Coordinates of C-alpha atoms in Angstrom, one line a residue:
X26 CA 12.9 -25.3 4.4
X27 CA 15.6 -25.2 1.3
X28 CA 18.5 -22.7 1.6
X29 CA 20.8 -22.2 -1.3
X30 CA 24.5 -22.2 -0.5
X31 CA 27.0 -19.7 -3.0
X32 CA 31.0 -19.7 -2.5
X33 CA 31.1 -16.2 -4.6
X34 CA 34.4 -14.8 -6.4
X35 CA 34.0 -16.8 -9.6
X36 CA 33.3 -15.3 -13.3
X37 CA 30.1 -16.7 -15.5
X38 CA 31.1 -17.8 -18.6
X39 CA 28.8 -19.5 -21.2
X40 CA 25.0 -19.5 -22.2
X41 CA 22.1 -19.7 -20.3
X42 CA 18.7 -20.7 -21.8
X43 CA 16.2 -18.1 -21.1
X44 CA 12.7 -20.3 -19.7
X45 CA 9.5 -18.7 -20.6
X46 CA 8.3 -15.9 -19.3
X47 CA 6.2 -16.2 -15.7
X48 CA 4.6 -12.6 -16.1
X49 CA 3.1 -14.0 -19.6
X50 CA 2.2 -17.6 -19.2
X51 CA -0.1 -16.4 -15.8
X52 CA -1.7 -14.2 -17.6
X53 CA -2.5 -16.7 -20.7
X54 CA -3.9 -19.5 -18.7
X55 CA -7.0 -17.5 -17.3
X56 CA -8.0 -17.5 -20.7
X57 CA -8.4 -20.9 -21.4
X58 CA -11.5 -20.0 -19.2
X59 CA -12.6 -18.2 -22.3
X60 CA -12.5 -21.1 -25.4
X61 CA -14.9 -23.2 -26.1
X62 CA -11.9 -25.8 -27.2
X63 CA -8.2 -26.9 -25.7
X64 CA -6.0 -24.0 -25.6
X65 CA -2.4 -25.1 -26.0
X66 CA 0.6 -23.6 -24.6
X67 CA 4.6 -24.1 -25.3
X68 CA 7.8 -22.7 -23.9
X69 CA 6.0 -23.0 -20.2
X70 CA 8.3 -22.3 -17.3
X71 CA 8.2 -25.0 -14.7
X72 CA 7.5 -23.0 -11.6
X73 CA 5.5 -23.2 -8.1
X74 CA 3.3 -20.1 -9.9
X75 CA 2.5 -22.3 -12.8
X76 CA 1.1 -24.9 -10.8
X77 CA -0.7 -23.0 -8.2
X78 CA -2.6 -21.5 -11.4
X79 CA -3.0 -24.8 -12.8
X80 CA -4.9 -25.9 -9.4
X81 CA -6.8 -23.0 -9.5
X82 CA -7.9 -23.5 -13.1
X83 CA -8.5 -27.4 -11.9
X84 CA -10.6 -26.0 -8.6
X85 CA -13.0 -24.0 -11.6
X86 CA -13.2 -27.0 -13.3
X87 CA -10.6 -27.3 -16.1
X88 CA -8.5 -30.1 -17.1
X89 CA -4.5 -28.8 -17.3
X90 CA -1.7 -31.1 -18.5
X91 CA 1.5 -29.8 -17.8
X92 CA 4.1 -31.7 -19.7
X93 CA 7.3 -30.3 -18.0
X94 CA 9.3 -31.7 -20.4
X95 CA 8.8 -30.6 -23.4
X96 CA 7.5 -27.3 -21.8
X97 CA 3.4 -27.2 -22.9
X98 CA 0.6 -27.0 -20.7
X99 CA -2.8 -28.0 -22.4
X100 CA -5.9 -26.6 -20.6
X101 CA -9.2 -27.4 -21.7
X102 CA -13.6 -27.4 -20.5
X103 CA -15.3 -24.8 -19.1
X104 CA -15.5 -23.5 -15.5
X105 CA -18.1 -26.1 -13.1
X106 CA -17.4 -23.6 -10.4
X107 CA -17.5 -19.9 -10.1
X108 CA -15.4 -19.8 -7.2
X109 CA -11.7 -19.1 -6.8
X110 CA -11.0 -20.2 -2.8
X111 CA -8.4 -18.3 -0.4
X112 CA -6.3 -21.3 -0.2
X113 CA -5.4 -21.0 -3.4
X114 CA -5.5 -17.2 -4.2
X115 CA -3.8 -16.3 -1.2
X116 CA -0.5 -18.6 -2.5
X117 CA 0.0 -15.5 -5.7
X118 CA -1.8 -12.3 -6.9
X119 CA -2.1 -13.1 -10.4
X120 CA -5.0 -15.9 -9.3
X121 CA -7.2 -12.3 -9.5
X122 CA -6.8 -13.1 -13.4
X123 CA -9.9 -15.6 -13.8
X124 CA -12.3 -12.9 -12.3
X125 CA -13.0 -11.1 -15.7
X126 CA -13.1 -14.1 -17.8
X127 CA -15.1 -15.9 -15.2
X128 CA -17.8 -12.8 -15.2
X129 CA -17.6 -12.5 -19.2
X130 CA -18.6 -16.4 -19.7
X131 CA -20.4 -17.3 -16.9
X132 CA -22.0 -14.3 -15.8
X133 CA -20.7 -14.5 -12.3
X134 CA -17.5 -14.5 -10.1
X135 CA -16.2 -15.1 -6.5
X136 CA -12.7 -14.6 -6.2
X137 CA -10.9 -14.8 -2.9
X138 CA -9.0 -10.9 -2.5
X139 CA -5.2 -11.8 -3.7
X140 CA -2.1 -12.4 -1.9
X141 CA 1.7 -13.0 -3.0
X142 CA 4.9 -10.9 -2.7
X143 CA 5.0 -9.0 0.1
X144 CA 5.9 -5.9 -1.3
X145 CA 2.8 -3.2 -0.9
X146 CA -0.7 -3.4 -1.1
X147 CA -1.1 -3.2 -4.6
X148 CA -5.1 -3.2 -4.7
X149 CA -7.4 -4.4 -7.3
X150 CA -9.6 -1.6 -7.2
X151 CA -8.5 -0.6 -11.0
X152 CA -9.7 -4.1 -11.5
X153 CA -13.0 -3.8 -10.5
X154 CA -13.8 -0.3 -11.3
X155 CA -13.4 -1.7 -14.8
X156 CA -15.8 -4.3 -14.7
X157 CA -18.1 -2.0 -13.4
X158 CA -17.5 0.5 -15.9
X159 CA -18.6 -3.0 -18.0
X160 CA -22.1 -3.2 -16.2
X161 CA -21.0 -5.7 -13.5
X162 CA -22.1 -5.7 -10.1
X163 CA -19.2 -5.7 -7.5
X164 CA -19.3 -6.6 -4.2
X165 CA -16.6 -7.1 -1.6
X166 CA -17.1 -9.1 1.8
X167 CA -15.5 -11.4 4.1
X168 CA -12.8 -11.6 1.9
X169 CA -14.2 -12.5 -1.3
X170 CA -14.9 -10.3 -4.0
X171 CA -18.2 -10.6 -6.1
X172 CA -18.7 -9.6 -9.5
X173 CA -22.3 -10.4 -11.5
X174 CA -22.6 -9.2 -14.9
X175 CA -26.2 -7.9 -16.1
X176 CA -28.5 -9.6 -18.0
X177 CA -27.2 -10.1 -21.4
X178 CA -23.8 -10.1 -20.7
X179 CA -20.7 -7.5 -19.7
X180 CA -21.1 -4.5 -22.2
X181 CA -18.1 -2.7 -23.9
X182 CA -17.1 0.4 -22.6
X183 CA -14.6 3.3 -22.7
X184 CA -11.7 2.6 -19.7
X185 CA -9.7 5.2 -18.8
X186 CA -6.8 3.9 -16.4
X187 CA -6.0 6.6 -13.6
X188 CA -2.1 5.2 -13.2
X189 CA -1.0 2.4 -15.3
X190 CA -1.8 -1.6 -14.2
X191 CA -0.4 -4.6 -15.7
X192 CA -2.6 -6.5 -13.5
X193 CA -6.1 -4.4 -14.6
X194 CA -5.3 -4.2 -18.5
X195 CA -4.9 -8.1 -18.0
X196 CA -8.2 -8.9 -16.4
X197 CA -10.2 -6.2 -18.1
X198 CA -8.4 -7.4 -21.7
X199 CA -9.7 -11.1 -20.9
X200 CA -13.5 -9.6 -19.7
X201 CA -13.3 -7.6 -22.7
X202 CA -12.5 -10.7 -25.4
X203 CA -16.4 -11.8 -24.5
X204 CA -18.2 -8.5 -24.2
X205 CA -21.0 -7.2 -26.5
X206 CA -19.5 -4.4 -28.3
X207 CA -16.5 -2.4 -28.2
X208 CA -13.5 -2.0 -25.5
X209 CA -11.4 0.6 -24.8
X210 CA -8.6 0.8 -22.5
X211 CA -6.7 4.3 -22.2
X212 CA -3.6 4.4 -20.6
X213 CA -3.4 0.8 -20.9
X214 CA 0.2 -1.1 -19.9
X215 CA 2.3 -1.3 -22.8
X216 CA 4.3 -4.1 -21.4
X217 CA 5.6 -7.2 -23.4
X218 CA 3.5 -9.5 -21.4
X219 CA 0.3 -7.5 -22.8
X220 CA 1.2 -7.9 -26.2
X221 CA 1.6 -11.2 -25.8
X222 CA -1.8 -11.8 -24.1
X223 CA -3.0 -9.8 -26.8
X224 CA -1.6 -12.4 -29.5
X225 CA -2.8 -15.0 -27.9
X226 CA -6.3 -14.2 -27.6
X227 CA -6.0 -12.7 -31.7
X228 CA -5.5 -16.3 -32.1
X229 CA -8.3 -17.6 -30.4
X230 CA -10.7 -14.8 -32.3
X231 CA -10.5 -12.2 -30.5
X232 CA -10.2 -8.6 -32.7
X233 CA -7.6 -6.0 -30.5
X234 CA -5.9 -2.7 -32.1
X235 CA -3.2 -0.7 -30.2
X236 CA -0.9 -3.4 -29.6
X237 CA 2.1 -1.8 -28.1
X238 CA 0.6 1.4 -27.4
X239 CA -1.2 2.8 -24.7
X240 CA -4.6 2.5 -26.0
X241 CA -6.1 -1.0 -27.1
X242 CA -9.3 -1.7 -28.7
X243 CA -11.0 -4.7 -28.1
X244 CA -14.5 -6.0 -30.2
X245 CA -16.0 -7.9 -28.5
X246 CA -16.7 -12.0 -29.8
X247 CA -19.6 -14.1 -28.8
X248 CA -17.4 -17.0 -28.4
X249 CA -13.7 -17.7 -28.9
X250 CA -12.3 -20.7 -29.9
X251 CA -9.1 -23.1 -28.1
X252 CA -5.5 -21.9 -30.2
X253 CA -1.6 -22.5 -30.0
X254 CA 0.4 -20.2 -28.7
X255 CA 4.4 -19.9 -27.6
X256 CA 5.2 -18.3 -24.4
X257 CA 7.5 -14.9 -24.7
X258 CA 11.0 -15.3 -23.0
X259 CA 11.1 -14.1 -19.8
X260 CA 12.8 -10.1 -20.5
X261 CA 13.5 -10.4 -16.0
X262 CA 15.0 -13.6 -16.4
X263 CA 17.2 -11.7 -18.7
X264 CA 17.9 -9.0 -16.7
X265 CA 18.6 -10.5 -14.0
X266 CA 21.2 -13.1 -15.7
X267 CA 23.0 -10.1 -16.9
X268 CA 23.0 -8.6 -14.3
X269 CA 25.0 -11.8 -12.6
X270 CA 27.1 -11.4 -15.7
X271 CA 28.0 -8.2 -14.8
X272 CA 28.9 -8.1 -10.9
X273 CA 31.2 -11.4 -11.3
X274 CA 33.2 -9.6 -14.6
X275 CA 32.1 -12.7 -16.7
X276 CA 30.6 -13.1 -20.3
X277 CA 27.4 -14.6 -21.1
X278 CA 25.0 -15.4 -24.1
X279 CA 21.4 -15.6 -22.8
X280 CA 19.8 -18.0 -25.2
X281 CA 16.4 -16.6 -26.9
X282 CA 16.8 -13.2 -24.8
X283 CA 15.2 -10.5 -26.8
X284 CA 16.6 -6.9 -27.0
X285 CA 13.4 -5.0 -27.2
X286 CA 12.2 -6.8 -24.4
X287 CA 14.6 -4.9 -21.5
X288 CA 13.4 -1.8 -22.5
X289 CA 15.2 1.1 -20.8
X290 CA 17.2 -1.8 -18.5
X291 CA 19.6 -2.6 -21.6
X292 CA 20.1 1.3 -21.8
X293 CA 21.1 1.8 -18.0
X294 CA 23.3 -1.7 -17.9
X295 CA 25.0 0.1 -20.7
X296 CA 25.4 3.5 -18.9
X297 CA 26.6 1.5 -16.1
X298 CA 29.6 -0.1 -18.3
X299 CA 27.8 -3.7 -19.1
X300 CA 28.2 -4.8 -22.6
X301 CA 24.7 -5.7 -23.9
X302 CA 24.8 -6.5 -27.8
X303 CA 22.0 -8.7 -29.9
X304 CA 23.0 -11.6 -31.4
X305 CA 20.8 -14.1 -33.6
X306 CA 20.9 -16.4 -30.9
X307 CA 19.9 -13.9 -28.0
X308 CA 22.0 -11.5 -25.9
X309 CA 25.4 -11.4 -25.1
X310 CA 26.4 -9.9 -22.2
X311 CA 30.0 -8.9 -20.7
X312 CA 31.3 -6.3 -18.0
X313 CA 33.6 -3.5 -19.7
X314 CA 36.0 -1.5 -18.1
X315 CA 34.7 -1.7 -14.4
X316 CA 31.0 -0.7 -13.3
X317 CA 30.2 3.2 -12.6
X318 CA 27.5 4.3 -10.5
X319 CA 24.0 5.0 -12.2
X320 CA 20.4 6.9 -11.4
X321 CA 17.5 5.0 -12.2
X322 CA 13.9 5.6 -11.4
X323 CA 11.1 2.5 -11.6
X324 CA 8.6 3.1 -14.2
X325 CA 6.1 1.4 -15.9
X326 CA 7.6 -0.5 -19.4
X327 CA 9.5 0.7 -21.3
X328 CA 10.3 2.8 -18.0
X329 CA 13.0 0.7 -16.1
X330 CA 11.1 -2.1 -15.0
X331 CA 10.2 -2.6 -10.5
X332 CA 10.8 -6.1 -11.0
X333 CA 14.4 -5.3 -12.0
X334 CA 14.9 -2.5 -9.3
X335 CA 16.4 -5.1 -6.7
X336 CA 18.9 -6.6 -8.9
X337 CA 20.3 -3.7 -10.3
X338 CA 21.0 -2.3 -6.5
X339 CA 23.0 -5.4 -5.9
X340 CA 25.0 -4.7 -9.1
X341 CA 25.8 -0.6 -7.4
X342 CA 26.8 -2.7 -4.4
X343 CA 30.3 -2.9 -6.7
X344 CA 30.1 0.2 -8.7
X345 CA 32.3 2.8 -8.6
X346 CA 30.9 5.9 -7.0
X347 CA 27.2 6.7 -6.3
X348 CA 24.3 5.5 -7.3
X349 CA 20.0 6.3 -6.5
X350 CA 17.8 3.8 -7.2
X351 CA 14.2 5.3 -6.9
X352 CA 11.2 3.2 -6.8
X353 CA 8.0 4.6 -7.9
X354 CA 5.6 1.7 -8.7
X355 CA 5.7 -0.6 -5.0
X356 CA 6.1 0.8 -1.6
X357 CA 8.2 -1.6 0.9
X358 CA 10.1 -2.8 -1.8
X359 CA 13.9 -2.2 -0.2
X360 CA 13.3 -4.8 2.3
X361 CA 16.9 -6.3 0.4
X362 CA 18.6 -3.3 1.6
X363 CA 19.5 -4.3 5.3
X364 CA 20.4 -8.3 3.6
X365 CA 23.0 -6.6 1.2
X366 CA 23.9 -4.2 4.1
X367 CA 25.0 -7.2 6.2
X368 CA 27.4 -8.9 3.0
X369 CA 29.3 -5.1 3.3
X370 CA 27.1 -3.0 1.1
X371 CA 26.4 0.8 1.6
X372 CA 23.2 1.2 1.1
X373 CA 21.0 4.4 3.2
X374 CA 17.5 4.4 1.9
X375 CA 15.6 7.8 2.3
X376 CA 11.4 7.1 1.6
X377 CA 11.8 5.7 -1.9
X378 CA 14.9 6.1 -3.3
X379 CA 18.2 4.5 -1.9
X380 CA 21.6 5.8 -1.8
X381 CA 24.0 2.8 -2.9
X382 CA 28.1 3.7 -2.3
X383 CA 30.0 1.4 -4.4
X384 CA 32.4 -0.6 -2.1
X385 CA 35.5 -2.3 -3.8
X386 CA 33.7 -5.8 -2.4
X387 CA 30.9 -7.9 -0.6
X388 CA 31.3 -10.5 1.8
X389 CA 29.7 -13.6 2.1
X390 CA 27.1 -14.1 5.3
X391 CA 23.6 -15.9 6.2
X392 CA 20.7 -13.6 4.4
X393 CA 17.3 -13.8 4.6
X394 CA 15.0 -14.0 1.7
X395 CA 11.8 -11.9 1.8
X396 CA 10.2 -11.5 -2.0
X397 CA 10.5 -12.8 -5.1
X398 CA 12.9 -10.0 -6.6
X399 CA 14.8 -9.3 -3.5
X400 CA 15.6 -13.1 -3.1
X401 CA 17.6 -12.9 -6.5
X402 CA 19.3 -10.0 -5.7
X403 CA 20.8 -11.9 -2.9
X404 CA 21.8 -14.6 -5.1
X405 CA 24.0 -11.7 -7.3
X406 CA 25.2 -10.4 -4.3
X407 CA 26.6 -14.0 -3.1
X408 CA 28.5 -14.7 -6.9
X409 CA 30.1 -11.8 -6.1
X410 CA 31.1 -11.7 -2.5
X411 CA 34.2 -13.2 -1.0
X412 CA 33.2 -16.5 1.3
X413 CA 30.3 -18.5 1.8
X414 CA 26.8 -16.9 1.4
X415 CA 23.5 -18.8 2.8
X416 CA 19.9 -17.2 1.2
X417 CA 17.7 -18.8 3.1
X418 CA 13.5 -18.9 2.3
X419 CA 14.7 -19.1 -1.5
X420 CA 10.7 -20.7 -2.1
X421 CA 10.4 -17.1 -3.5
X422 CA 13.0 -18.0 -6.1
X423 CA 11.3 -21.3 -7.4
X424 CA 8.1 -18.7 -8.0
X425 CA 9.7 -17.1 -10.5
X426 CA 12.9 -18.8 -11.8
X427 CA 13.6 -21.9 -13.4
X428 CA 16.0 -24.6 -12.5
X429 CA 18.0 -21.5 -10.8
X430 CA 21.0 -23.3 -9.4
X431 CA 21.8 -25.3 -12.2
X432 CA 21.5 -22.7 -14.5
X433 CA 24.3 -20.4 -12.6
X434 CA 25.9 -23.7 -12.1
X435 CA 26.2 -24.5 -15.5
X436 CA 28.0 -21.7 -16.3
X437 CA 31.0 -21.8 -13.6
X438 CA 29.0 -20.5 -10.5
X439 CA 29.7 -22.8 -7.0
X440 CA 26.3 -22.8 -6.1
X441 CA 23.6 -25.6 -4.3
X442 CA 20.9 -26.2 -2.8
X443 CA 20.7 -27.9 0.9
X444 CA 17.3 -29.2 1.9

């Protein structure tokens, strides 16, 4: 299994190109299962998500081209099979994605319950309270779950969303592009990624209002037609670059970042004395006069974003004073605390917020990788510390970053991978 190997105590300095963004593109390949012609992708991450969806669009019958070099993934056919196995679905939760387009097309769904990070159940009952709010018949055993929509179709219907869920205003979105009459979800996620779906299916025909806000309308279409469409830049990807920027005291331009995308992030990187200012080219990003100890609580966007939460701890790992980082949206998702504890951080966690003491600085030592998020935060930590740092089960990383190594590489990190 890979490690990745960081000798920390050296400034970043340069640009890094911000890849496309994984959130996004997972979400916009389910609905190739909607057209009726190719739907064409570009700015696609190259990433192990990517191409376990791409196998599980394959599995339901779809042809996928992935050109990894110039970044476009083509899918095109409609769905042989109505059937998304636990091989496959069990490899990352976003596979739940082809259940509503699969039910709004073909009238029926089995779709293996999901797996990925390991950071809290996080159910799929919004999911399927939604469909059935649609007319579908759900049904969950051994495993699988079982949606049929009624004769005639999956019917429009007025969804009122008890907490917010990226997940649910996906799938229920995608179901709702093909069903007769009108859609609306209240209390919807107003994340970038949901615009961005929402663009994309506008392209291929569909008709959605609300975009940005809480509440989207969606009219239904009887059939929706193959379009181009550019994958956002990825606003964690971003983050999480600047916040390497930050805890090494280097300067960075984060090629295609996008200002509006960070939400309240930039605003706390700022409070925590990070320069973050918006050039034409993307965001530049420099430490001040020393990093001070800041409060943040998880929210849904613009909220400070869960996927972020780990990242910015690592960053209060070198901050002067006291910091609580809160986290509201995931429960077991400080399993990074006793990893940064280990390079010299002081971190007590108390049910779900975390007490980080700044410490004047870390100290490399062998970590151990458990998610997605907290395996990056380990990465900041180890540009930072003095020594040698080993993160080892870093196949979390190649979920969800791009060409990781040679991107920090590239900009003055000593940093590799060992097989």
């Amino acid at each position: 299994m890979d490690r990745i190997r960081i000798r920390g105590g050296r400034s970043l300095n340069g640009t890094i190109p911000v890849s496309g963004a994984k959130n996004a593109v997972l979400a916009l390949m389910p609905a190739a299962l909607l057209a009726d012609s190719p739907l064409h992708l570009s700015n696609v991450p190259d990433l192990a998500d990517v191409a376990t969806m791409s196998a599980l669009l394959r599995q339901l019958g779809l042809s996928v081209e992935h050109d990894k070099a110039a970044k476009t993934l083509v899918m095109n056919g409609s769905a042989t099979s109505n059937e998304a196995p636990y091989d496959i679905v069990r490899k990352m939760r976003a596979s739940v994605l082809v259940l509503g387009p699969l039910v709004a097309r073909h009238g029926i769904a089995r779709v293996s319950l999901p797996g990925g990070c390991a950071i809290g159940t996080r159910p799929v009952d919004l999911h399927l309270k939604g469909l059935e709010a649609m007319g579908a018949t759900i049904t969950v055993e051994a495993g699988y779950i079982e949606a049929r929509a009624p004769e005639g179709g999956l019917k429009g219907a007025r969804i009122i969303f008890p907490v917010v869920s990226v997940g649910a205003t996906e799938n229920l979105m995608l179901a709702a592009a093909l069903a007769d009459g009108e859609t609306e979800l209240v209390n919807a996620a107003r994340e970038p990624e949901i615009e961005d779906l929402a663009l994309c299916l506008m392209r291929m025909g569909a008709r959605i209002e609300g975009l940005g806000t809480g509440h989207l309308r969606i009219q239904g279409s009887t059939s929706l037609t193959g379009a181009q469409h550019p994958v956002l830049p990825d606003r964690i990807e971003a983050g999480s670059f600047a916040c390497a920027a930050a805890i090494t005291g280097g300067e960075v331009l984060l090629a295609g970042a996008r200002l509006e995308h960070l939400g309240t992030v930039a605003r706390v990187l700022r409070e925590a004395g990070v320069g973050v200012n918006e050039e034409p080219a993307g965001l530049r990003i420099s430490r001040l006069n020393g990093l001070h100890g800041v409060d943040v609580v998880t929210e849904p966007f613009p909220g400070f974003a869960t996927d972020m939460q780990a990242q910015f701890m690592s960053l209060m790992c070198l901050a002067q004073g006291a910091s609580m980082v809160t986290e509201t949206i995931f429960e077991n998702r400080f399993m990074h605390v006793p990893e940064l504890n280990r390079m010299g951080a002081r971190i007590n966690v108390h049910g779900s917020s975390a007490i980080v003491r700044g410490v004047p600085s870390l100290s490399g030592a062998p970590v151990m990788a458990t998610d997605l998020r907290a395996s990056i935060s380990l990465v900041l930590a180890g540009l930072a510390a003095r020594g040698e740092t080993i993160v080892n089960r870093v196949y979390h990383l190649d979920r969800g970053y791009e060409q990781l190594e040679q991107k920090l590489a590239a900009v003055g990190a000593d940093i590799e991978r060992l097989s």
